Amino acid sequence: MNNLKLNDTPVRTSRNFNINNIKLMDVDIPEIIDDFNNLEIIGEESQVQNNANINKSKLIYGLGTELEKLNEKSNKDLKIELDSTDEKEIQLNFKFDDNNLTLLENIEIIANENSKSTVILKYISTNKEKAFHNGIIRVKAKKNSEIKIIIVNLINEESNNFISIENNIEENAKCKYIMVDFGGKNSITNYYSNLIGESSENIINTIYLGKENQLLDLNYIGELRGKKSNIDIDVQGALKDNAKKHFKGTIDFKKGSKKSKGNENEFCLLLSETARSMALPMLLCTEEDVEGNHSCATGKADNKQLFYIMSRGFSYKEAMKLIVRARFNKIIEQIDNEKLRNEILQEMNEKLD
Amino acid sequence: MKNNIDEINRNVYDIKNKDEYEFKIKKGITKDIIEEISKQKNDPSWMREFRLKALEVYNSLELPTWGPDLSELNMNEIATYVRPKTKLNTSWDDVPEDIKNTFDKLGIPEAEKKSLAGVGAQYDSEVVYHSMKEELSKQGVIYTDMETAVREYPDIVKAHFMKCVPVHDHKFVALHGAVWSGGSFVYVPKGVKVDIPLQSYFRLNSPESGQFEHTLIIVEEGASLHFIEGCSAPKYNKVNLHAGCVELYVKDNAYLRYSTIENWSKNMLNLNTKKALVGKNATMEWVSGSFGSKISMLYPMSILNGEGAKTEYTGISFAGKGQNLDTGFKVVHNAPKTSSVVNAKSISKNGGACTYRSLVRINENAKNSKCSVSCESLMLDDISRSDTIPVSDIRTDEVEFSHEASIGKISDKTIFYLMSRGLSEEDAKAMIVRGFAYPVSKELPVEYAAEMNNLINLELEGQVG
């Protein structure tokens, strides 16, 4: 059992605010790492190199040295190199079952120049057993490439889910993320994007849903370096029961990022009086000619909306589901894969029951 | 296109008087020094003990691990108590010439004549002048320096002194508890409305020293008050320290507006603490202009303890060369139906750094509360810095909370529009900045104006208009 201090924000604020990092008590960090064999690849398998010799350079941020070091003992190293220009989709399903309860994976994704592609990473539990997941994903979006990365976390609510993401986005490259964060007793994400190229673009759309005693800690950091670069973070979530969420989002306009834009928006719907939502949307700026906006809002479902839907014959619970679904839909609809979309909607319905 | 909005012309504030004093304590913070201060100030024994306890807390606490770098602060180089060569005066004529001149130039007696119900002026560690309109004292309003209050109203002071801001809050509050000197005490009895503002002015003249004034204001049920605080100091090469403490008690149905115009010199470390406890249906308004100091860490706080309590914060900071102004607001909603509105602005220029740092906490019991926060930052060049670090902590569902912030430069389109109407580029820019600052400047009493308006105008018109 270990106590972990993870996911430091790039700039500290008062310790009394309890948001500079997250402390987890009594986390079972696996010592013996067995193979992880339940990986299903849908799409062009040749793009994925298993047990590849991949980039494991030190992360700029990451969740913390302890977890980064842990992945030196990884049981999955995957390199995905994307060349196609026809927006082909490749899906990797990591399934946790009785024989595969620990996954420490390093994934390197390279979107080559002018390529257009979609990568789906789905993490799902097929049982109620406590699993441990620590993933490090490094992405390089080369010049003029377009890449869409969909990360879906449907791990059971007993497990620990840790993900660190690091993106380098070059000139004119577009990197879009859709993240669905539903699972895990603790689901802790560190997301870092380095928008180094001129006119580089990074869009992040996240939905999260917490219930019972789930804890979500999202730490998103975007550093804009290239001229006319653009980052857009949109996070929509709902919390019920005693669920707790920390959203920390940082947009950092570095010197030289003239004419860049950064937007950040977080909305948290509270579905119970004991749910707790914390947010720290930071804007850091050392460049004059930029435009940065952030907003965040927290509250319960609008009574008028509820009344309207219930007057059409829906129960309170159904009405609530519809409201959450309406908020989530604009993000879910961006997933082209219908099967996956339905799977997410089904999980959402179950969680809200 | 570069902007010519000038930094604040500090000539008036930089007038230095000779460092003359009746008594200046040894530099540093030790038990002996604290005991000596206590002796010099003729403290009652409870206060002496209080100071020593605060010193223990000070020694046990760490410097903040966040915010601006405070490494240049060496407490062994700071004299925490400097008594000027005068006693407390109630007539302006009795104030020694050099001290009087300083305040005259800052426009303090003028302001008193025109628009204030009372004035207090502190020079270094002691209050040198205090006066209040007679009709107010007849109504039972007390406005005096803190030392007199400790002597004459011991029960009220004992019940409130550092109860709102406990010495354990942070290291500099503990320091304040140990070495505090001067400051104002205001008591407004039940139902009394003080229509025209009271004002205290703090001036630190002595180099390598610190000012640690304590302001304690109690506004009883249904009463109302507007209090204005101004601060300045001439510039020396060594750092000076200001670690004041402001405790405000706004009882049920009461109203308090606390306005600050801070223009410390640019060698000042301004590590001030301000907090208000707000009762049922009471209103607490903060208006804050931060212009001076080298480093500021200042986050006024409202704790909304009574049902229906309200608070509002309107603040602006202007950071020029070498300045790091880390300011903001903290609010805790601790009762149902409470509400807060925050409107913060900042301007960074010439390498200055502005940070807006804040906390909004809505507790489990604060059902049906509302909070809305807006902050805007303006960058006037690309060597400056502007950060926004707002934390929200929402612990119940029946709330409406929203926060929005933006950062940017003056839009070219707006400048173009104004120029097409015949304004020069500089005038257009100055007009936009003036408009940007207007929501704050309009909250200050126009008649008083001696300082904030001066500052805003100098800033905007200096080289421009």
XYZ file of C-alpha atoms in Angstrom, chain A residues 17-265:
249
model
C -6.972 25.539 -1.172
C -6.050 21.822 -1.495
C -5.683 21.763 -5.234
C -1.947 21.952 -5.987
C -1.810 18.177 -6.260
C -3.818 15.136 -5.285
C -2.962 12.818 -2.433
C -4.128 9.230 -2.644
C -3.847 7.018 0.382
C -3.311 3.255 0.340
C -2.928 2.671 -3.368
C -1.970 -0.893 -4.294
C 0.924 -0.497 -6.671
C 1.561 -3.861 -8.319
C 5.014 -5.278 -7.720
C 4.898 -8.337 -9.909
C 3.863 -7.393 -13.381
C 2.330 -10.170 -15.446
C 1.774 -9.917 -19.157
C -1.298 -8.130 -20.386
C -2.809 -10.259 -23.114
C -6.304 -8.995 -23.617
C -5.696 -6.377 -26.253
C -7.914 -6.309 -29.296
C -6.912 -4.290 -32.311
C -9.571 -3.293 -34.814
C -8.421 -1.760 -38.064
C -5.117 -1.936 -39.832
C -2.983 -3.921 -37.428
C 0.174 -3.320 -39.403
C 0.253 0.229 -38.100
C 0.761 -1.017 -34.570
C 4.121 -2.368 -33.492
C 3.878 -4.470 -30.366
C 6.762 -4.475 -27.863
C 8.394 -1.817 -29.933
C 11.431 0.115 -28.965
C 9.717 3.404 -28.307
C 10.354 6.893 -27.065
C 10.365 6.900 -23.266
C 11.819 10.338 -22.711
C 11.080 12.026 -19.426
C 7.670 13.670 -19.383
C 7.572 17.455 -19.039
C 4.730 17.222 -16.525
C 3.191 13.771 -16.063
C 1.519 12.475 -12.933
C 4.704 12.254 -10.913
C 8.039 10.466 -10.863
C 6.734 7.433 -8.975
C 4.218 6.456 -11.641
C 6.524 7.440 -14.478
C 9.204 5.176 -13.067
C 6.709 2.378 -12.619
C 6.193 2.266 -16.359
C 9.804 1.333 -16.904
C 8.436 -2.110 -15.994
C 5.683 -1.755 -18.583
C 3.852 -4.831 -19.872
C 2.778 -3.198 -23.124
C 4.867 -0.956 -25.373
C 3.078 0.074 -28.519
C 4.105 2.268 -31.368
C 1.463 3.487 -33.755
C 2.684 5.167 -36.880
C 0.085 6.805 -39.065
C 0.612 7.587 -42.734
C -2.783 7.281 -44.367
C -4.598 10.301 -45.640
C -8.038 8.709 -45.770
C -8.996 9.245 -42.122
C -8.825 5.543 -41.374
C -9.657 4.522 -37.868
C -7.661 2.234 -35.654
C -9.085 1.009 -32.389
C -7.252 -0.584 -29.472
C -9.415 -2.217 -26.824
C -7.686 -2.968 -23.558
C -9.912 -5.373 -21.629
C -9.321 -6.029 -17.965
C -10.382 -9.530 -16.882
C -9.465 -12.097 -14.225
C -6.125 -12.828 -15.885
C -5.312 -9.303 -16.938
C -5.620 -6.945 -14.021
C -2.536 -4.826 -14.401
C -1.762 -2.717 -17.412
C 1.299 -0.513 -17.535
C 1.515 0.673 -21.088
C 3.627 3.090 -23.035
C 2.122 4.195 -26.301
C 3.848 6.327 -28.888
C 1.680 7.727 -31.632
C 3.267 9.414 -34.595
C 1.062 11.146 -37.124
C 3.324 11.602 -40.126
C 3.250 14.655 -42.340
C -0.043 15.214 -44.159
C -1.641 12.135 -42.583
C -5.258 12.061 -41.433
C -6.326 9.462 -38.942
C -8.277 8.456 -35.861
C -6.974 6.403 -32.971
C -9.345 4.969 -30.384
C -8.011 3.741 -27.066
C -10.666 2.014 -25.002
C -10.055 0.713 -21.506
C -12.820 -1.515 -20.213
C -13.404 -3.917 -17.332
C -15.182 -7.168 -18.024
C -15.506 -8.016 -14.339
C -15.696 -6.321 -10.939
C -12.132 -7.146 -9.950
C -9.893 -4.317 -8.898
C -7.527 -3.440 -11.705
C -4.546 -1.125 -11.976
C -3.905 0.948 -15.057
C -1.037 3.326 -15.642
C -0.723 4.560 -19.187
C 1.745 6.972 -20.735
C 0.830 8.214 -24.168
C 3.227 10.290 -26.222
C 1.956 11.853 -29.401
C 3.779 13.601 -32.161
C 1.611 15.356 -34.723
C 3.931 16.239 -37.560
C 3.515 19.082 -40.039
C 0.075 19.347 -41.665
C -1.164 16.168 -40.041
C -4.654 15.750 -38.621
C -5.177 13.316 -35.819
C -8.162 12.515 -33.693
C -7.533 10.545 -30.524
C -10.454 9.115 -28.603
C -9.758 7.814 -25.117
C -12.592 5.993 -23.425
C -12.296 4.947 -19.805
C -14.948 2.382 -18.855
C -12.951 0.662 -16.151
C -14.929 -0.570 -13.131
C -15.313 1.593 -10.053
C -12.971 -0.462 -7.873
C -9.924 0.202 -10.000
C -7.222 2.818 -10.242
C -6.865 4.559 -13.554
C -3.833 6.754 -14.237
C -3.098 8.338 -17.591
C -0.355 10.752 -18.644
C -0.493 12.272 -22.080
C 2.122 14.375 -23.814
C 1.614 15.927 -27.240
C 3.977 17.784 -29.514
C 2.078 19.534 -32.237
C 3.989 20.875 -35.204
C 3.263 23.466 -37.858
C -0.304 23.399 -39.212
C -0.981 20.123 -37.442
C -4.379 19.569 -35.886
C -4.693 17.349 -32.892
C -8.103 16.630 -31.480
C -8.901 14.677 -28.365
C -12.189 13.258 -27.211
C -11.972 11.854 -23.732
C -14.679 9.934 -21.961
C -13.822 9.582 -18.308
C -16.406 7.396 -16.574
C -14.533 4.679 -14.749
C -12.142 4.033 -11.901
C -12.351 4.513 -8.179
C -9.651 7.074 -8.767
C -9.271 8.398 -12.266
C -6.304 10.713 -12.514
C -5.282 12.299 -15.811
C -2.376 14.511 -16.696
C -2.625 16.017 -20.132
C 0.080 18.196 -21.621
C 0.222 19.723 -25.073
C 3.125 21.614 -26.513
C 1.827 23.679 -29.434
C 5.177 24.350 -30.891
C 4.363 24.912 -34.551
C 2.891 27.947 -36.229
C -0.874 27.587 -36.696
C -0.910 24.360 -34.697
C -4.241 23.437 -33.198
C -5.332 21.375 -30.247
C -8.945 20.693 -29.362
C -9.845 18.771 -26.235
C -13.409 17.690 -25.561
C -13.981 15.764 -22.377
C -17.013 14.305 -20.663
C -16.814 12.871 -17.173
C -19.325 11.221 -14.929
C -18.709 10.400 -11.294
C -20.832 8.419 -8.886
C -20.614 6.939 -5.398
C -17.131 7.649 -4.055
C -15.360 8.140 -7.338
C -12.602 10.699 -7.514
C -11.594 12.415 -10.719
C -8.545 14.627 -10.971
C -8.006 16.188 -14.380
C -4.941 18.323 -14.940
C -4.832 19.725 -18.482
C -1.955 21.947 -19.532
C -1.589 23.625 -22.905
C 1.522 25.637 -23.719
C 1.275 27.821 -26.791
C 4.584 28.607 -28.439
C 3.896 28.821 -32.161
C 2.407 31.916 -33.736
C -1.322 31.706 -34.434
C -1.591 28.504 -32.465
C -4.939 27.636 -30.988
C -6.133 25.563 -28.069
C -9.711 24.875 -27.110
C -10.621 22.922 -24.008
C -14.251 22.019 -23.380
C -15.068 19.845 -20.386
C -18.584 18.748 -19.494
C -19.329 16.649 -16.480
C -21.826 15.456 -13.936
C -21.373 14.212 -10.392
C -23.763 12.223 -8.275
C -23.661 10.659 -4.799
C -20.375 11.492 -3.049
C -18.328 11.793 -6.193
C -15.584 14.361 -6.231
C -13.890 16.083 -9.135
C -10.910 18.418 -9.475
C -10.524 20.112 -12.788
C -7.254 21.969 -13.269
C -6.816 23.528 -16.665
C -3.904 25.730 -17.657
C -3.457 27.683 -20.832
C 0.008 29.180 -20.963
C 0.811 31.725 -23.656
C 4.561 31.590 -24.020
C 6.636 34.343 -25.528
C 6.402 34.222 -29.313
C 2.846 32.887 -29.456
C 1.602 36.060 -31.117
C -1.927 36.015 -32.516
C -2.664 32.819 -30.633
C -5.955 31.955 -29.058
C -6.846 29.860 -26.072
C -10.264 28.987 -24.758
C -11.178 26.871 -21.819
C -14.620 26.001 -20.569
